[in-house]
GROMACS .gro file of C-alpha atoms in nm:
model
  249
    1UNK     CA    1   0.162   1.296  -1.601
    2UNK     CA    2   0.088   1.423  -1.288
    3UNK     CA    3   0.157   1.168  -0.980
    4UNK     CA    4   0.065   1.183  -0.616
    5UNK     CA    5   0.312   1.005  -0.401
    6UNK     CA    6   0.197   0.943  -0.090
    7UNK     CA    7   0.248   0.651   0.208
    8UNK     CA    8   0.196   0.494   0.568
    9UNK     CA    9   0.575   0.520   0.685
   10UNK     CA   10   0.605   0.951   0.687
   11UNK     CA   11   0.697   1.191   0.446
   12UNK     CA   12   1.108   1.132   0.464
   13UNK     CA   13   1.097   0.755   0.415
   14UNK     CA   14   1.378   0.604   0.205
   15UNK     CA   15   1.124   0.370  -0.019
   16UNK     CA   16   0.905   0.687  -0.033
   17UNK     CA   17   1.237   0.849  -0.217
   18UNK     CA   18   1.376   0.599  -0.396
   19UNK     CA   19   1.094   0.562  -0.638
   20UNK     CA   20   0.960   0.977  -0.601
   21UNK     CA   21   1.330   1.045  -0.686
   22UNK     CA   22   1.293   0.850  -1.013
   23UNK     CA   23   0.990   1.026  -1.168
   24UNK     CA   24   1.052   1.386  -1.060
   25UNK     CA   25   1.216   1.475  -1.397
   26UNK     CA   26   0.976   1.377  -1.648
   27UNK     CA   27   0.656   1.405  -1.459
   28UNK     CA   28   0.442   1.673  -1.216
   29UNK     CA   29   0.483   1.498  -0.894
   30UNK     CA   30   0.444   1.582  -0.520
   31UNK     CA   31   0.452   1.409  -0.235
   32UNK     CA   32   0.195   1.473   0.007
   33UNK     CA   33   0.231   1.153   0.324
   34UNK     CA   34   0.202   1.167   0.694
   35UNK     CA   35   0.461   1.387   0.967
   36UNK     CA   36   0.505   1.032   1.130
   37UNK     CA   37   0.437   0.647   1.128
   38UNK     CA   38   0.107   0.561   1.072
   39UNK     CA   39   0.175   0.222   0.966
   40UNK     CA   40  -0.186  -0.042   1.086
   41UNK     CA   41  -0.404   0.261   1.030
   42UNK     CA   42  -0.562   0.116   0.763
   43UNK     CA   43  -0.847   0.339   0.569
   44UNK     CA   44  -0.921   0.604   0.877
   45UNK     CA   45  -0.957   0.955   0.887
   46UNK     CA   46  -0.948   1.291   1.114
   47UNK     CA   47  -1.291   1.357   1.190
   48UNK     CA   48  -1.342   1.673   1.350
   49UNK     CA   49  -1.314   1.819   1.609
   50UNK     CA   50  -0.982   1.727   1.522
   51UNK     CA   51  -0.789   1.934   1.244
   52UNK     CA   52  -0.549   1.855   1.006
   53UNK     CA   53  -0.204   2.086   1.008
   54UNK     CA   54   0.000   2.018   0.709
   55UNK     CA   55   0.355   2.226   0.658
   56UNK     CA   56   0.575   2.156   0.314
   57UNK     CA   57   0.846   2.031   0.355
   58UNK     CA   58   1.176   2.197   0.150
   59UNK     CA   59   1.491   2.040   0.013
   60UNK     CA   60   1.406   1.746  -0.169
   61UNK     CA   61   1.364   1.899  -0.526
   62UNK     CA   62   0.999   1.841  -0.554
   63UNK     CA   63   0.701   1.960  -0.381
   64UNK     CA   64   0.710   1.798  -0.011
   65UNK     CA   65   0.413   1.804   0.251
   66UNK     CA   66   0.408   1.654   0.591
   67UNK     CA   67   0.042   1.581   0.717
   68UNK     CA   68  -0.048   1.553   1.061
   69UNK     CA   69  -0.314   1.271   0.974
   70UNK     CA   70  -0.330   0.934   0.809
   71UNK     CA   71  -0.253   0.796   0.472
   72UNK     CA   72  -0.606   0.836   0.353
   73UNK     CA   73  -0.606   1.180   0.472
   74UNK     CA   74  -0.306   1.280   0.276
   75UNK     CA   75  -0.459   1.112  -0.047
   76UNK     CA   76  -0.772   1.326  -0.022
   77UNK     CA   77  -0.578   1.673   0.139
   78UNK     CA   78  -0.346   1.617  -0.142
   79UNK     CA   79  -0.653   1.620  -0.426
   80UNK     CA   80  -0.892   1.893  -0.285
   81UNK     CA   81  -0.582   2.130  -0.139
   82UNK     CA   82  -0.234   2.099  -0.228
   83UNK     CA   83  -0.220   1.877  -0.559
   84UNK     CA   84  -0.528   1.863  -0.715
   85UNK     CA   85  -0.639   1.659  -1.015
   86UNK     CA   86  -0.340   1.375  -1.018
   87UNK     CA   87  -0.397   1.108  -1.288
   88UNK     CA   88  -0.199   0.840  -1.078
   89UNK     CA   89  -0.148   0.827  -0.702
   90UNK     CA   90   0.159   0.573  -0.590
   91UNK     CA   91   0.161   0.465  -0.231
   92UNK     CA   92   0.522   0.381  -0.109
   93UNK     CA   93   0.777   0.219  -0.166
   94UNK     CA   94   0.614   0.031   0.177
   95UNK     CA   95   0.883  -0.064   0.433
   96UNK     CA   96   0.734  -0.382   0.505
   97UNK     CA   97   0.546  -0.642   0.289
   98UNK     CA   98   0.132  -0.575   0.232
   99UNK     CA   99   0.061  -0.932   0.139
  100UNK     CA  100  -0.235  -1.141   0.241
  101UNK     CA  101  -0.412  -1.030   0.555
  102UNK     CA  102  -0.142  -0.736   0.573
  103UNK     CA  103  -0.389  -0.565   0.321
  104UNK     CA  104  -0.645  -0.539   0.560
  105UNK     CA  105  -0.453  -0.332   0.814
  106UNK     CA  106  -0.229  -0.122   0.572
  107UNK     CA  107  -0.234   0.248   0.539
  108UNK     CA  108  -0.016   0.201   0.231
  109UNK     CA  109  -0.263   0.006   0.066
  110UNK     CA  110  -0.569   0.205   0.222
  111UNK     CA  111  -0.397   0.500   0.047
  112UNK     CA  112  -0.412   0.339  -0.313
  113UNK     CA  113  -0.770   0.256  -0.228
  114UNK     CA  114  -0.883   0.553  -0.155
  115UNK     CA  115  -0.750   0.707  -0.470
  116UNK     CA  116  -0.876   0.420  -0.705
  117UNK     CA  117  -1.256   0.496  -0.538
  118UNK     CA  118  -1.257   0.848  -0.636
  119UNK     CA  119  -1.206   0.737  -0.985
  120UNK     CA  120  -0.774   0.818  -0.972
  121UNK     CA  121  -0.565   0.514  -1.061
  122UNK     CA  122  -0.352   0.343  -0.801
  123UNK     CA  123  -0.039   0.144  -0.750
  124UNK     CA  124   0.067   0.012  -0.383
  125UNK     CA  125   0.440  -0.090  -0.311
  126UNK     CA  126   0.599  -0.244  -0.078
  127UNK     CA  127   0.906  -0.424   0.011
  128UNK     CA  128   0.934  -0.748   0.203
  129UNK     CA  129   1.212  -0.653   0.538
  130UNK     CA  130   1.058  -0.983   0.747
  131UNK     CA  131   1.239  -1.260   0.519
  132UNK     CA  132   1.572  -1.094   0.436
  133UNK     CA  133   1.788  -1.290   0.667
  134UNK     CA  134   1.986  -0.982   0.727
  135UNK     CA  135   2.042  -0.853   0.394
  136UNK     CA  136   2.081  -0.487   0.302
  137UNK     CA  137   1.712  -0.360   0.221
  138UNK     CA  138   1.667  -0.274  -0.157
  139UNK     CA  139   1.468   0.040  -0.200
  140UNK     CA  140   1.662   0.149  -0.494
  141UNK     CA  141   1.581  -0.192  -0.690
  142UNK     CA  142   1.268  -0.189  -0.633
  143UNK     CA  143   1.197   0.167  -0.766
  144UNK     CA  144   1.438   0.064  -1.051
  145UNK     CA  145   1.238  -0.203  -1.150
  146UNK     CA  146   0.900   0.030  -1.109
  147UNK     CA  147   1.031   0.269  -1.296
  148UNK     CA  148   1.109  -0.004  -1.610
  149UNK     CA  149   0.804  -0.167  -1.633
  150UNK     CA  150   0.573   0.181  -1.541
  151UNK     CA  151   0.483   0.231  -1.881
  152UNK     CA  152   0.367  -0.163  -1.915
  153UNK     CA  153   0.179  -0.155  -1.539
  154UNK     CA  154  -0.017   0.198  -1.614
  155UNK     CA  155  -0.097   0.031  -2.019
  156UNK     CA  156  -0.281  -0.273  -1.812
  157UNK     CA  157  -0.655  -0.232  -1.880
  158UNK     CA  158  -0.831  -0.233  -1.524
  159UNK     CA  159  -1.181  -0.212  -1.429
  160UNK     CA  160  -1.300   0.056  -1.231
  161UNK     CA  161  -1.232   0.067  -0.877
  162UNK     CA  162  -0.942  -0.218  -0.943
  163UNK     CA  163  -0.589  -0.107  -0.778
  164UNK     CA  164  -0.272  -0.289  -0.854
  165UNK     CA  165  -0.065  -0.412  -0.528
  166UNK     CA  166   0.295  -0.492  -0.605
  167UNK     CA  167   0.508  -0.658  -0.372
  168UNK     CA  168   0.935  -0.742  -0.374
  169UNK     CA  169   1.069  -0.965  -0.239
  170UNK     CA  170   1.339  -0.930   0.041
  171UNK     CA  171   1.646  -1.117  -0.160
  172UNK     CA  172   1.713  -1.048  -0.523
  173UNK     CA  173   1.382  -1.111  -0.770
  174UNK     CA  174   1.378  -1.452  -0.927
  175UNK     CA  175   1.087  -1.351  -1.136
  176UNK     CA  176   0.785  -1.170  -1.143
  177UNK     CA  177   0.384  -1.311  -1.058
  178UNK     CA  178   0.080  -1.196  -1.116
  179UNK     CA  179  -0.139  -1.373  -0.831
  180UNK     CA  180  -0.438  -1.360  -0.625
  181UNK     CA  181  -0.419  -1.258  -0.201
  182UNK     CA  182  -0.351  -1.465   0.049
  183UNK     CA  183  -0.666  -1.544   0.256
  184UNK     CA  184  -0.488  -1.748   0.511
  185UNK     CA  185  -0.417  -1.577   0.838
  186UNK     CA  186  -0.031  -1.583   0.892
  187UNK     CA  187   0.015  -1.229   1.099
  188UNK     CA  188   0.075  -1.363   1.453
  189UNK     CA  189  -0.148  -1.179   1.690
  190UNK     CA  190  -0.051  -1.269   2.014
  191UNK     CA  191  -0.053  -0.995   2.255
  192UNK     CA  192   0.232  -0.969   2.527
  193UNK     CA  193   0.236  -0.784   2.860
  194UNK     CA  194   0.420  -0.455   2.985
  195UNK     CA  195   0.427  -0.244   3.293
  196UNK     CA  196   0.224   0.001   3.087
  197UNK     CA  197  -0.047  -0.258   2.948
  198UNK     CA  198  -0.070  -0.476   2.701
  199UNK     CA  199   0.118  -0.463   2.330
  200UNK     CA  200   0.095  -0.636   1.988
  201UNK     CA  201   0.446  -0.671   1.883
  202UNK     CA  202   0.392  -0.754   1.522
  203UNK     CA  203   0.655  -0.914   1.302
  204UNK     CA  204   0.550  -1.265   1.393
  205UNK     CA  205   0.455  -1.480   1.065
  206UNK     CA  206   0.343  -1.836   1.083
  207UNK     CA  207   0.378  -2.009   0.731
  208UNK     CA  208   0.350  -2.356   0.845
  209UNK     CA  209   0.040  -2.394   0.610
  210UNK     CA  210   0.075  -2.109   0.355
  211UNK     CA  211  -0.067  -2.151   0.034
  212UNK     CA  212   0.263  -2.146  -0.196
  213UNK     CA  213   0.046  -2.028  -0.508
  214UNK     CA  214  -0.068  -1.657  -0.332
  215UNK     CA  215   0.059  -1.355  -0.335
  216UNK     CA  216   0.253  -1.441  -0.012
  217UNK     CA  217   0.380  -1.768  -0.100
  218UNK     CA  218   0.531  -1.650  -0.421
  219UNK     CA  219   0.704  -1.340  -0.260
  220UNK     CA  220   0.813  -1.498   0.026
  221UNK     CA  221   1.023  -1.738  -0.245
  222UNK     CA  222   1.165  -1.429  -0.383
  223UNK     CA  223   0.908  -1.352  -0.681
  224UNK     CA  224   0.816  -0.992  -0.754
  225UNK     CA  225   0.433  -1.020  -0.692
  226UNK     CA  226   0.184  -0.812  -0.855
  227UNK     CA  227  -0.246  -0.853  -0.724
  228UNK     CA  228  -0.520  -0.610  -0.870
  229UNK     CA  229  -0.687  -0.525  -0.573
  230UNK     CA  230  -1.127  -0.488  -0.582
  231UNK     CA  231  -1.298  -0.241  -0.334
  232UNK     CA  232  -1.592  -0.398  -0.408
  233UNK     CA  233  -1.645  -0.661  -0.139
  234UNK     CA  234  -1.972  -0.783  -0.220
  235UNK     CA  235  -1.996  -1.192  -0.213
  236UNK     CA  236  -2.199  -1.246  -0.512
  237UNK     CA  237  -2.206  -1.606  -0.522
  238UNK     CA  238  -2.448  -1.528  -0.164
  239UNK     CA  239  -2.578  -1.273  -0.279
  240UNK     CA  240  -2.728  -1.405  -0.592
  241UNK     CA  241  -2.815  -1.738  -0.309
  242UNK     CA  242  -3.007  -1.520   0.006
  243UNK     CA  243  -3.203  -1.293  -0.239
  244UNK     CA  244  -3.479  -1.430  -0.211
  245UNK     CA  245  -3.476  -1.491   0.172
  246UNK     CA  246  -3.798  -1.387   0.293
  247UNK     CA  247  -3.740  -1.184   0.665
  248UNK     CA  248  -3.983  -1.041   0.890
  249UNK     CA  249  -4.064  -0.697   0.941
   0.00000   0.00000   0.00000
């Protein structure tokens, strides 16, 4: 099989290595992922007149390219220049949970989507660091635990345009869930003041009313979490409601 391994968090990440590391024997993979962190850059792209510079990257024991662009651009440099034609693109291992309203912003997850809308299956990981409490971060578990179930996640039958976004927990697994997303804001936003301007410092959770039975809930308790992800967001309860709506031209 030929995978694409790609991320938000640069081209030398640990998580990024930990689970590439694991596949490079019995599988075509390269890793194509951005010079630097672009973590919050969700699904954008260099437009021109900017230009993308790419350089690969040796040592590793595996094709390596560092991308002066986002996550999505890697995903579609990586398809049309470098590594074309990959039947699976995996997007971390994330440092940092992409749970809930995390999805929106996350070039890890924007990654995955991109791939799953020009028809290429997808898988988005990431690792919980907020709730560990200290502990040592576990990379290698995580790809461990990837790596035997892969055959079982790939053999699930998903519907076109479906991506599958898996989360760990920060402490050891207690089991694994397969849940829907969080829709409940918990991402503290507050902006605080510099000398330079003004700064989001990110990090800040409020779980005072999370839903336990989300993607979110059940990680944060220390469940391996696993959400196919739709790019279709079309509301077709309203839809099917306002079509008749008569407007004026």
């Amino acid at each position: 099989m030929r995978i694409l391994f790609t991320n938000d968090d640069g081209y030398n990440s640990e998580g990024l290595h930990a689970v590439a590391d694991l596949f490079k024997t019995k599988h075509d993979i390269a890793v194509v992922a951005p010079n630097v962190q672009k973590s919050g850059f969700s699904h954008s792209l260099t437009l021109r007149p900017s230009r993308l510079a790419c350089r690969e990257v040796l040592g590793y024991g595996y094709k390596v390219y560092a991308v002066d662009g986002t996550p999505v651009d890697c995903v579609k440099f990586a398809r049309n220049c470098v590594f074309p034609a990959p039947d699976l693109v995996i997007s971390g291992i994330n440092y940092g949970q992409n749970l809930g309203s995390d999805i929106m912003y996350s070039g890890t997850v924007s990654a995955a989507t991109d791939a799953v809308h020009s028809g290429i299956r997808a898988i988005a990981l990431s690792l919980d660091t907020y709730n560990n409490n200290g502990s040592l971060l576990d990379f290698n578990g995580f790809a461990l635990f990837f790596k035997n179930n892969f055959k079982k996640l790939i053999g699930i039958a998903l519907p076109p345009k479906t991506l599958l976004n898996i989360n760990y927990p920060a402490q050891k697994p207690i089991g694994v869930k397969f849940v829907r997303m969080n829709t409940q804001e918990t991402f503290s936003d507050g902006y605080e003041q510099s000398p330079d301007g003004y700064y989001l410092p990110g990090g800040g959770r409020d779980y005072s009313s999370l839903d336990e039975n989300t993607d979110e809930g059940y990680c944060r308790n220390g469940y391996i979490t696993v959400t196919p992800l739709l790019i279709d967001r079309t509301d077709y309860g309203t839809l099917d409601k306002i079509r008749d709506t008569e407007l004026i031209l």
